[in-house]
Coordinates of C-alpha atoms in Angstrom, one line a residue:
X1 CA -3.2 1.9 26.0
X2 CA -3.3 -0.7 23.2
X3 CA -1.8 -4.0 23.7
X4 CA 1.0 -5.2 20.3
X5 CA -1.4 -7.8 19.7
X6 CA -4.6 -5.3 19.6
X7 CA -2.3 -3.0 17.6
X8 CA -1.6 -5.5 15.2
X9 CA -4.9 -6.6 14.7
X10 CA -6.4 -2.7 14.2
X11 CA -3.1 -2.1 11.9
X12 CA -3.6 -5.2 9.6
X13 CA -7.5 -6.1 9.7
X14 CA -8.4 -2.7 8.1
X15 CA -6.9 -3.0 5.2
X16 CA -7.7 1.2 4.6
X17 CA -4.4 3.6 4.4
X18 CA -6.5 6.3 5.2
X19 CA -8.2 4.3 8.1
X20 CA -4.7 3.3 9.1
X21 CA -3.2 6.4 9.3
X22 CA -6.3 7.7 11.0
X23 CA -5.8 5.0 13.6
X24 CA -2.2 5.6 14.4
X25 CA -2.4 9.4 14.5
X26 CA -5.3 9.0 17.1
X27 CA -2.9 6.5 18.9
X28 CA 0.1 8.8 18.9
X29 CA -2.4 11.9 19.9
X30 CA -3.6 9.7 22.9
X31 CA -0.5 8.3 23.7
X32 CA 1.4 12.1 24.0
X33 CA -1.6 13.2 26.2
X34 CA -1.2 10.6 28.1
X35 CA 2.8 11.6 28.3
X36 CA 1.6 15.2 28.7
X37 CA -0.2 14.0 31.7
X38 CA 2.4 12.2 33.2
X39 CA 4.7 15.0 33.4
X40 CA 2.1 17.4 34.4
X41 CA 1.4 14.9 37.5
X42 CA 5.1 14.5 37.8
X43 CA 6.0 17.7 38.2
X44 CA 3.0 18.0 40.4
X45 CA 4.2 15.5 42.9
X46 CA 7.9 17.1 42.6
X47 CA 7.0 20.2 43.9
X48 CA 4.6 18.9 46.5
X49 CA 7.4 16.6 47.1
X50 CA 9.9 19.9 48.1
X51 CA 7.7 22.1 49.7
X52 CA 5.0 19.9 51.9
X53 CA 6.3 16.4 52.6
X54 CA 6.7 16.2 56.6
X55 CA 7.9 13.1 57.3
X56 CA 10.6 10.5 55.7
X57 CA 8.0 8.1 55.0
X58 CA 6.0 10.7 52.8
X59 CA 9.3 11.3 51.5
X60 CA 9.8 8.2 50.4
X61 CA 6.4 6.9 49.5
X62 CA 6.3 10.1 46.9
X63 CA 9.3 9.4 46.0
X64 CA 8.8 5.9 45.2
X65 CA 5.0 7.3 43.2
X66 CA 7.3 9.4 41.3
X67 CA 9.5 6.6 40.5
X68 CA 6.6 4.5 39.4
X69 CA 5.0 7.6 37.1
X70 CA 8.7 7.9 35.5
X71 CA 8.9 4.4 34.6
X72 CA 5.3 5.0 33.1
X73 CA 6.3 8.1 31.3
X74 CA 9.3 6.4 30.1
X75 CA 7.0 3.2 28.8
X76 CA 4.2 5.4 27.2
X77 CA 6.9 7.4 25.5
X78 CA 9.0 3.7 24.0
X79 CA 4.9 3.0 23.0
X80 CA 4.7 6.3 20.7
X81 CA 8.2 5.4 19.2
X82 CA 6.8 2.2 18.6
X83 CA 3.7 3.7 17.0
X84 CA 5.1 5.6 15.3
X85 CA 8.2 3.6 13.8
X86 CA 5.1 1.0 12.9
X87 CA 3.1 3.8 11.0
X88 CA 6.5 4.5 9.2
X89 CA 7.3 1.0 8.4
X90 CA 3.0 0.1 7.0
X91 CA 3.7 3.7 5.1
X92 CA 6.7 2.4 3.1
X93 CA 5.1 -0.8 2.5
X94 CA 2.1 0.7 1.6
X95 CA 4.5 3.1 -0.9
X96 CA 6.2 -0.2 -2.0
X97 CA 3.1 -2.0 -3.1
X98 CA 1.6 1.4 -5.3
X99 CA 5.4 1.4 -6.9
X100 CA 4.8 -2.4 -8.2
X101 CA 1.1 -2.2 -8.8
X102 CA 2.0 0.9 -10.8
X103 CA 5.0 -1.6 -12.6
X104 CA 1.8 -4.1 -13.2
X105 CA 0.0 -1.5 -14.3
X106 CA 2.4 -0.6 -17.3
X107 CA 3.2 -4.1 -18.2
X108 CA -0.5 -4.6 -18.6
X109 CA -0.6 -1.2 -20.9
X110 CA 2.6 -2.6 -22.7
X111 CA 1.1 -6.2 -23.6
X112 CA -2.4 -4.7 -24.4
X113 CA -0.4 -2.4 -26.9
X114 CA 1.5 -5.2 -28.5
X115 CA -1.7 -7.9 -28.8
X116 CA -3.6 -4.6 -30.5
X117 CA -1.1 -4.4 -32.7
X118 CA -0.9 -8.4 -33.3
X119 CA -4.5 -8.3 -33.9
X120 CA -4.0 -5.6 -36.5
X121 CA -1.3 -7.1 -38.1
X122 CA -3.3 -10.5 -38.1
X123 CA -6.6 -8.9 -39.6
X124 CA -4.2 -6.9 -42.4
X125 CA -2.6 -10.6 -43.5
X126 CA -6.6 -11.5 -43.5
X127 CA -7.3 -9.5 -46.0
X128 CA -4.4 -10.1 -48.0
X129 CA -4.8 -13.7 -47.9
X130 CA -8.6 -13.3 -48.9
X131 CA -7.5 -10.7 -51.5
X132 CA -4.8 -13.6 -52.7
X133 CA -7.4 -16.3 -53.1
X134 CA -10.0 -14.0 -55.0
X135 CA -7.4 -13.5 -57.2
X136 CA -6.4 -17.4 -57.6
X137 CA -9.7 -17.9 -58.2
X138 CA -10.1 -15.4 -60.8
X139 CA -6.7 -17.3 -62.6
X140 CA -8.2 -20.6 -62.2
X141 CA -12.0 -19.9 -63.7
X142 CA -9.7 -17.7 -66.4
X143 CA -7.7 -21.1 -67.0
X144 CA -10.8 -23.0 -67.1
X145 CA -12.6 -21.0 -69.6
X146 CA -9.3 -21.1 -72.1
X147 CA -9.6 -24.6 -71.6
X148 CA -13.1 -25.3 -72.3
X149 CA -12.7 -23.0 -75.4
X150 CA -12.8 -24.8 -78.3
X151 CA -9.4 -24.7 -80.3
X152 CA -9.0 -24.0 -83.9

């Protein structure tokens, strides 16, 4: 099976949620197959032990083999549980990142909307200023003309 360092490198190195899920699902399937194989082997050994053991030494050797298989099976089940827990943890972390990303995306959209509104207001104020300046220039021209007219 995969040791913890290889598992961590595989999970963290991919950076791809689909790839991560695929890798973890494959590891789960492999661990489940290995557990099923060990259970079959354990059952076969138990049946063999009960039916064909001729001597106490053989019985003891088979019993030790069974104990080793049981221990191995227990370790495989623990590994499968750790892989499953890690998968859930990573899926939760990925979901948290998606939620945070969505929040940031909404914030950017709000800021962009505010910026557009501010630009529109600035453009309106510039047009209004240009109109006032034009009107002011027209008034100045009218006043200049009135001053330049001869007085009776």
